[in-house]
mmCIF file of C-alpha atoms in Angstrom:
data_model
loop_
_atom_site.group_PDB
_atom_site.id
_atom_site.type_symbol
_atom_site.label_atom_id
_atom_site.label_comp_id
_atom_site.label_asym_id
_atom_site.label_seq_id
_atom_site.Cartn_x
_atom_site.Cartn_y
_atom_site.Cartn_z
ATOM 1 C CA MET A 1 -10.901 23.423 16.257
ATOM 2 C CA LEU A 2 -10.621 19.936 14.836
ATOM 3 C CA LYS A 3 -8.094 17.498 16.187
ATOM 4 C CA LYS A 4 -5.097 16.670 14.058
ATOM 5 C CA ILE A 5 -3.302 13.351 13.956
ATOM 6 C CA VAL A 6 0.469 13.616 14.093
ATOM 7 C CA PHE A 7 2.216 10.703 12.441
ATOM 8 C CA THR A 8 5.675 9.792 13.672
ATOM 9 C CA VAL A 9 6.572 7.046 11.231
ATOM 10 C CA SER A 10 8.937 8.196 8.519
ATOM 11 C CA PHE A 11 7.820 7.477 4.944
ATOM 12 C CA ILE A 12 9.250 8.577 1.728
ATOM 13 C CA LEU A 13 10.616 6.433 -1.008
ATOM 14 C CA ILE A 14 7.495 4.841 -2.704
ATOM 15 C CA SER A 15 4.816 6.504 -4.834
ATOM 16 C CA PHE A 16 1.182 5.926 -5.553
ATOM 17 C CA TYR A 17 0.407 7.744 -8.797
ATOM 18 C CA GLY A 18 3.218 10.172 -8.080
ATOM 19 C CA ILE A 19 3.006 10.211 -4.267
ATOM 20 C CA ALA A 20 6.260 9.869 -2.311
ATOM 21 C CA GLN A 21 6.990 6.218 -1.709
ATOM 22 C CA LYS A 22 7.218 4.436 1.594
ATOM 23 C CA ASN A 23 10.122 2.523 3.063
ATOM 24 C CA ILE A 24 9.875 -1.280 3.140
ATOM 25 C CA ASN A 25 9.878 -1.106 6.944
ATOM 26 C CA ASN A 26 6.307 0.157 6.646
ATOM 27 C CA TYR A 27 5.167 -3.187 5.208
ATOM 28 C CA LYS A 28 4.493 -6.158 7.442
ATOM 29 C CA TYR A 29 4.561 -9.031 4.967
ATOM 30 C CA ILE A 30 6.081 -10.270 1.717
ATOM 31 C CA ILE A 31 3.924 -12.209 -0.744
ATOM 32 C CA LEU A 32 5.660 -14.386 -3.320
ATOM 33 C CA PRO A 33 4.323 -16.087 -6.439
ATOM 34 C CA THR A 34 4.730 -19.849 -6.832
ATOM 35 C CA SER A 35 6.160 -19.217 -10.292
ATOM 36 C CA PHE A 36 8.248 -16.317 -11.560
ATOM 37 C CA GLU A 37 7.549 -14.642 -14.888
ATOM 38 C CA PHE A 38 10.542 -16.249 -16.561
ATOM 39 C CA SER A 39 9.838 -19.716 -15.129
ATOM 40 C CA LYS A 40 8.490 -22.538 -17.270
ATOM 41 C CA SER A 41 6.927 -24.392 -14.361
ATOM 42 C CA GLU A 42 5.819 -23.837 -10.783
ATOM 43 C CA ASP A 43 8.726 -23.356 -8.374
ATOM 44 C CA GLN A 44 11.194 -24.204 -11.138
ATOM 45 C CA TYR A 45 14.616 -25.057 -9.704
ATOM 46 C CA GLN A 46 12.988 -24.444 -6.262
ATOM 47 C CA LEU A 47 13.729 -20.730 -6.725
ATOM 48 C CA ASN A 48 10.430 -19.566 -5.277
ATOM 49 C CA SER A 49 10.877 -21.757 -2.207
ATOM 50 C CA LEU A 50 14.439 -20.509 -1.844
ATOM 51 C CA LEU A 51 13.398 -16.861 -1.957
ATOM 52 C CA LYS A 52 10.640 -17.453 0.594
ATOM 53 C CA PHE A 53 13.151 -19.231 2.842
ATOM 54 C CA LEU A 54 15.649 -16.367 2.557
ATOM 55 C CA PHE A 55 13.102 -13.682 3.397
ATOM 56 C CA ASN A 56 11.936 -15.590 6.480
ATOM 57 C CA LYS A 57 15.488 -16.386 7.533
ATOM 58 C CA TYR A 58 16.486 -12.728 7.567
ATOM 59 C CA GLY A 59 13.589 -11.364 9.604
ATOM 60 C CA TYR A 60 10.856 -10.791 7.040
ATOM 61 C CA GLU A 61 7.497 -12.576 7.129
ATOM 62 C CA ALA A 62 6.984 -14.143 3.721
ATOM 63 C CA TYR A 63 4.125 -16.198 2.288
ATOM 64 C CA PHE A 64 3.093 -17.673 -1.000
ATOM 65 C CA GLY A 65 -0.159 -16.204 -2.232
ATOM 66 C CA ASN A 66 -1.898 -19.564 -1.798
ATOM 67 C CA ASP A 67 -0.678 -20.098 1.792
ATOM 68 C CA ASP A 68 -2.914 -19.687 4.835
ATOM 69 C CA LEU A 69 -2.418 -15.958 5.334
ATOM 70 C CA PRO A 70 -2.696 -13.956 8.588
ATOM 71 C CA GLN A 71 -6.115 -12.431 9.184
ATOM 72 C CA ASP A 72 -4.910 -8.825 8.989
ATOM 73 C CA LEU A 73 -3.270 -9.546 5.640
ATOM 74 C CA ILE A 74 -6.428 -11.193 4.314
ATOM 75 C CA GLY A 75 -8.340 -8.062 5.244
ATOM 76 C CA ASN A 76 -5.755 -5.613 3.930
ATOM 77 C CA ARG A 77 -3.384 -6.713 1.155
ATOM 78 C CA CYS A 78 -1.698 -3.326 1.316
ATOM 79 C CA LEU A 79 0.142 -4.571 4.419
ATOM 80 C CA ALA A 80 2.285 -6.665 2.088
ATOM 81 C CA LEU A 81 4.811 -6.159 -0.663
ATOM 82 C CA ASN A 82 4.672 -8.451 -3.695
ATOM 83 C CA ALA A 83 7.988 -9.990 -4.674
ATOM 84 C CA GLU A 84 9.068 -10.926 -8.179
ATOM 85 C CA ALA A 85 12.371 -12.171 -9.572
ATOM 86 C CA LEU A 86 13.262 -10.640 -12.917
ATOM 87 C CA LYS A 87 15.681 -12.106 -15.401
ATOM 88 C CA GLY A 88 18.223 -9.761 -16.910
ATOM 89 C CA LYS A 89 19.924 -10.048 -20.269
ATOM 90 C CA GLY A 90 22.807 -12.270 -19.342
ATOM 91 C CA GLY A 91 23.909 -13.333 -22.778
ATOM 92 C CA ILE A 92 25.472 -16.719 -23.362
ATOM 93 C CA PHE A 93 27.839 -16.782 -20.404
ATOM 94 C CA LYS A 94 25.921 -15.051 -17.587
ATOM 95 C CA THR A 95 22.667 -15.545 -15.733
ATOM 96 C CA LYS A 96 21.345 -12.323 -14.175
ATOM 97 C CA LEU A 97 18.470 -11.846 -11.726
ATOM 98 C CA GLU A 98 16.965 -8.956 -9.772
ATOM 99 C CA ILE A 99 14.361 -9.081 -7.007
ATOM 100 C CA GLU A 100 11.648 -6.463 -7.202
ATOM 101 C CA LEU A 101 9.172 -5.493 -4.476
ATOM 102 C CA LYS A 102 5.903 -3.746 -5.370
ATOM 103 C CA ASP A 103 3.117 -2.374 -3.201
ATOM 104 C CA CYS A 104 -0.552 -3.318 -3.536
ATOM 105 C CA PHE A 105 -1.027 -0.670 -6.226
ATOM 106 C CA GLY A 106 1.780 -2.033 -8.403
ATOM 107 C CA ASN A 107 4.302 0.669 -7.550
ATOM 108 C CA ILE A 108 7.932 -0.420 -7.256
ATOM 109 C CA VAL A 109 9.100 0.009 -3.671
ATOM 110 C CA MET A 110 12.570 -1.489 -3.896
ATOM 111 C CA THR A 111 14.750 -3.321 -6.415
ATOM 112 C CA SER A 112 17.702 -5.430 -5.394
ATOM 113 C CA GLN A 113 21.175 -5.377 -6.770
ATOM 114 C CA GLU A 114 21.717 -7.553 -9.812
ATOM 115 C CA GLY A 115 22.776 -11.085 -8.974
ATOM 116 C CA GLN A 116 24.997 -12.829 -11.511
ATOM 117 C CA SER A 117 26.311 -16.306 -12.179
ATOM 118 C CA ARG A 118 28.576 -17.865 -14.777
ATOM 119 C CA GLU A 119 27.533 -21.411 -13.901
ATOM 120 C CA LYS A 120 26.571 -23.457 -16.939
ATOM 121 C CA GLU A 121 24.015 -25.642 -15.185
ATOM 122 C CA TYR A 122 20.706 -23.770 -15.036
ATOM 123 C CA LYS A 123 19.738 -24.669 -11.464
ATOM 124 C CA LYS A 124 23.113 -23.693 -10.048
ATOM 125 C CA ALA A 125 23.204 -20.505 -12.113
ATOM 126 C CA TYR A 126 19.729 -19.314 -11.089
ATOM 127 C CA THR A 127 20.299 -20.252 -7.448
ATOM 128 C CA GLU A 128 23.604 -18.402 -7.288
ATOM 129 C CA ALA A 129 22.213 -15.322 -9.032
ATOM 130 C CA LEU A 130 19.134 -15.244 -6.761
ATOM 131 C CA ARG A 131 21.217 -15.519 -3.599
ATOM 132 C CA GLU A 132 23.482 -12.696 -4.749
ATOM 133 C CA ALA A 133 20.503 -10.495 -5.600
ATOM 134 C CA PHE A 134 18.977 -11.206 -2.184
ATOM 135 C CA GLU A 135 22.042 -9.797 -0.424
ATOM 136 C CA THR A 136 20.362 -6.393 -0.788
ATOM 137 C CA PHE A 137 17.570 -7.492 1.586
ATOM 138 C CA GLN A 138 19.892 -9.632 3.676
ATOM 139 C CA ASN A 139 21.953 -6.557 4.540
ATOM 140 C CA PHE A 140 18.961 -4.245 4.917
ATOM 141 C CA ASP A 141 18.086 -3.435 8.514
ATOM 142 C CA TYR A 142 14.457 -4.470 8.185
ATOM 143 C CA LYS A 143 12.020 -4.070 11.048
ATOM 144 C CA TYR A 144 8.292 -3.571 10.582
ATOM 145 C CA VAL A 145 7.227 -0.188 11.912
ATOM 146 C CA SER A 146 3.677 1.070 12.397
ATOM 147 C CA ASP A 147 2.589 3.837 14.745
ATOM 148 C CA LYS A 148 -1.023 2.694 14.900
ATOM 149 C CA GLU A 149 -3.244 -0.289 14.241
ATOM 150 C CA THR A 150 -3.990 -0.983 10.601
ATOM 151 C CA LEU A 151 -7.660 -1.353 9.773
ATOM 152 C CA VAL A 152 -8.761 -4.818 8.683
ATOM 153 C CA GLU A 153 -11.271 -4.255 5.892
ATOM 154 C CA THR A 154 -12.922 -6.668 3.518
ATOM 155 C CA SER A 155 -12.415 -5.822 -0.119
ATOM 156 C CA LYS A 156 -14.776 -3.291 -1.661
ATOM 157 C CA PRO A 157 -17.037 -2.835 1.392
ATOM 158 C CA LYS A 158 -20.506 -1.378 0.876
ATOM 159 C CA VAL A 159 -21.120 1.859 2.708
ATOM 160 C CA LYS A 160 -24.358 1.786 4.659
ATOM 161 C CA ASN A 161 -26.084 4.657 6.387
ATOM 162 C CA VAL A 162 -23.579 6.380 8.659
ATOM 163 C CA LYS A 163 -24.477 8.575 11.628
ATOM 164 C CA GLN A 164 -22.261 11.591 12.031
ATOM 165 C CA GLN A 165 -21.046 12.501 15.485
ATOM 166 C CA MET A 166 -20.427 16.103 16.497
ATOM 167 C CA VAL A 167 -17.719 18.084 14.717
ATOM 168 C CA GLU A 168 -16.260 21.439 15.667
ATOM 169 C CA VAL A 169 -15.253 24.096 13.148
ATOM 170 C CA ASP A 170 -13.420 27.378 13.543
ATOM 171 C CA THR A 171 -16.116 29.659 12.132
ATOM 172 C CA PRO A 172 -18.811 29.701 13.278
ATOM 173 C CA LYS A 173 -17.902 28.113 16.617
ATOM 174 C CA GLU A 174 -20.886 25.879 17.022
ATOM 175 C CA VAL A 175 -21.511 22.168 17.060
ATOM 176 C CA ILE A 176 -22.571 20.757 13.706
ATOM 177 C CA THR A 177 -24.402 17.461 13.697
ATOM 178 C CA ALA A 178 -24.460 15.781 10.301
ATOM 179 C CA LYS A 179 -27.655 14.232 9.000
ATOM 180 C CA GLU A 180 -27.942 10.523 8.486
ATOM 181 C CA THR A 181 -27.159 9.959 4.804
ATOM 182 C CA LYS A 182 -25.792 7.466 2.297
ATOM 183 C CA VAL A 183 -22.258 8.461 1.439
ATOM 184 C CA GLU A 184 -22.389 7.296 -2.175
ATOM 185 C CA GLU A 185 -25.394 9.514 -2.893
ATOM 186 C CA VAL A 186 -23.489 12.742 -2.257
ATOM 187 C CA LEU A 187 -19.988 11.819 -3.440
ATOM 188 C CA THR A 188 -19.693 13.313 -6.935
ATOM 189 C CA ALA A 189 -17.005 14.897 -9.065
ATOM 190 C CA ASP A 190 -18.739 18.254 -8.721
ATOM 191 C CA ASN A 191 -18.634 18.450 -4.935
ATOM 192 C CA LEU A 192 -15.094 17.140 -4.423
ATOM 193 C CA SER A 193 -13.688 20.671 -4.565
ATOM 194 C CA ASP A 194 -16.183 22.022 -1.995
ATOM 195 C CA LEU A 195 -14.974 22.714 1.532
ATOM 196 C CA HIS A 196 -15.184 19.580 3.668
ATOM 197 C CA TYR A 197 -14.613 19.265 7.393
ATOM 198 C CA ALA A 198 -12.739 16.192 8.624
ATOM 199 C CA GLN A 199 -14.108 14.571 11.765
ATOM 200 C CA GLU A 200 -11.962 11.956 13.445
ATOM 201 C CA ILE A 201 -13.550 8.507 13.808
ATOM 202 C CA ASP A 202 -12.148 5.079 14.578
ATOM 203 C CA ASN A 203 -9.482 4.218 11.984
ATOM 204 C CA GLY A 204 -9.763 7.450 10.055
ATOM 205 C CA TYR A 205 -12.028 10.409 9.347
ATOM 206 C CA GLN A 206 -15.412 11.161 7.894
ATOM 207 C CA LEU A 207 -15.807 14.266 5.752
ATOM 208 C CA VAL A 208 -18.876 16.453 6.082
ATOM 209 C CA ASN A 209 -19.981 19.346 3.913
ATOM 210 C CA SER A 210 -21.660 22.589 4.940
ATOM 211 C CA GLU A 211 -25.220 21.137 5.056
ATOM 212 C CA PRO A 212 -23.816 19.187 7.012
ATOM 213 C CA ARG A 213 -23.837 15.788 5.298
ATOM 214 C CA ILE A 214 -21.283 13.006 5.199
ATOM 215 C CA VAL A 215 -19.689 12.833 1.758
ATOM 216 C CA MET A 216 -16.817 10.438 2.310
ATOM 217 C CA ILE A 217 -15.233 8.039 4.795
ATOM 218 C CA LEU A 218 -11.426 8.061 4.885
ATOM 219 C CA LEU A 219 -9.727 4.917 6.229
ATOM 220 C CA SER A 220 -6.248 5.275 7.671
ATOM 221 C CA THR A 221 -3.303 3.486 6.080
ATOM 222 C CA ALA A 222 0.253 2.948 7.269
ATOM 223 C CA ALA A 223 1.299 5.927 5.141
ATOM 224 C CA GLU A 224 1.192 9.468 6.444
ATOM 225 C CA ASN A 225 -1.461 11.610 4.757
ATOM 226 C CA VAL A 226 -2.701 8.749 2.563
ATOM 227 C CA PHE A 227 -6.244 7.416 3.134
ATOM 228 C CA MET A 228 -8.301 4.702 1.466
ATOM 229 C CA VAL A 229 -11.817 5.827 0.506
ATOM 230 C CA LYS A 230 -14.358 3.434 1.961
ATOM 231 C CA GLY A 231 -16.545 1.824 -0.687
ATOM 232 C CA LYS A 232 -14.363 3.112 -3.530
ATOM 233 C CA ASN A 233 -11.259 1.936 -5.362
ATOM 234 C CA ALA A 234 -9.714 5.273 -4.523
ATOM 235 C CA ILE A 235 -7.407 7.122 -2.190
ATOM 236 C CA VAL A 236 -7.193 10.649 -0.778
ATOM 237 C CA PHE A 237 -3.645 11.908 -0.314
ATOM 238 C CA LYS A 238 -1.706 15.064 0.441
ATOM 239 C CA GLU A 239 1.010 16.290 -1.889
ATOM 240 C CA ASP A 240 2.873 19.611 -1.783
ATOM 241 C CA GLY A 241 0.426 20.915 0.819
ATOM 242 C CA PHE A 242 -2.721 20.076 -1.168
ATOM 243 C CA TRP A 243 -5.238 17.238 -0.888
ATOM 244 C CA TYR A 244 -6.180 15.108 -3.887
ATOM 245 C CA TYR A 245 -8.678 12.364 -4.734
ATOM 246 C CA SER A 246 -7.483 9.590 -7.078
ATOM 247 C CA GLU A 247 -9.690 6.741 -8.293
ATOM 248 C CA ASN A 248 -8.800 3.576 -10.202
ATOM 249 C CA ASN A 249 -11.555 1.290 -11.467
ATOM 250 C CA GLY A 250 -9.440 -0.565 -13.981
ATOM 251 C CA LYS A 251 -8.414 2.762 -15.480
ATOM 252 C CA LEU A 252 -6.603 5.487 -13.591
ATOM 253 C CA GLU A 253 -8.731 8.620 -13.543
ATOM 254 C CA GLU A 254 -7.239 12.098 -13.407
ATOM 255 C CA ARG A 255 -6.693 13.093 -9.801
ATOM 256 C CA LYS A 256 -9.006 15.793 -8.470
ATOM 257 C CA SER A 257 -8.181 18.428 -5.879
ATOM 258 C CA MET A 258 -10.060 18.528 -2.585
ATOM 259 C CA ASN A 259 -10.538 21.276 0.005
ATOM 260 C CA ILE A 260 -10.348 19.566 3.405
ATOM 261 C CA LYS A 261 -10.135 21.286 6.791
ATOM 262 C CA PHE A 262 -8.707 19.142 9.588
#
């Protein structure tokens, strides 16, 4: 019988194409822009620098996108949340701001309370509103949590020939050794629904079919039951007891069901 990985980290609160979303404690870094969408210049009123300072002051690890980033973040941008300050409709007498955190797929993970200011001077008003909005994260008991090492991968890696190790299945009870094969040659929309056996490898699983041949490499993420597909802009995830394949190459494709035996 195949081994199963039991994840102890609690997720729930962020979605990827409808998947349950993760808690911000499951993200190691915060990446900030040097200019917000409503700004007219870079770091206008020093708001971007202020927000970076506040995140670092209260236990987060924040960087501008053009800073020298940690190696694990360079290899895996999904370790970070992307911060943005959004301007609300304040009218003539109020300045309103919210701070929004999104994951690497553009899904909203958390939105702050609305910060407000009645100051007439723009710099004072924006600064006051930003500080009030940040109180949400200031009072949040943030601590990065991960129950295993996160794989450092270069973007869009090419999948070379992969040798399958031995995998055990329930029926028949015999060792199946997969043939050496190129993954991309056998990964098609037609065979996604076929029965695949998951064999544990370093940092994830490789899926083999009944031939047996390797059809896909699944790379572990910090999220439970969510895997990146090596060599593809895609994920494999479990929802309501079923496994799905979802690909996004500039356009989100309809998710496809998969039959995986772990």
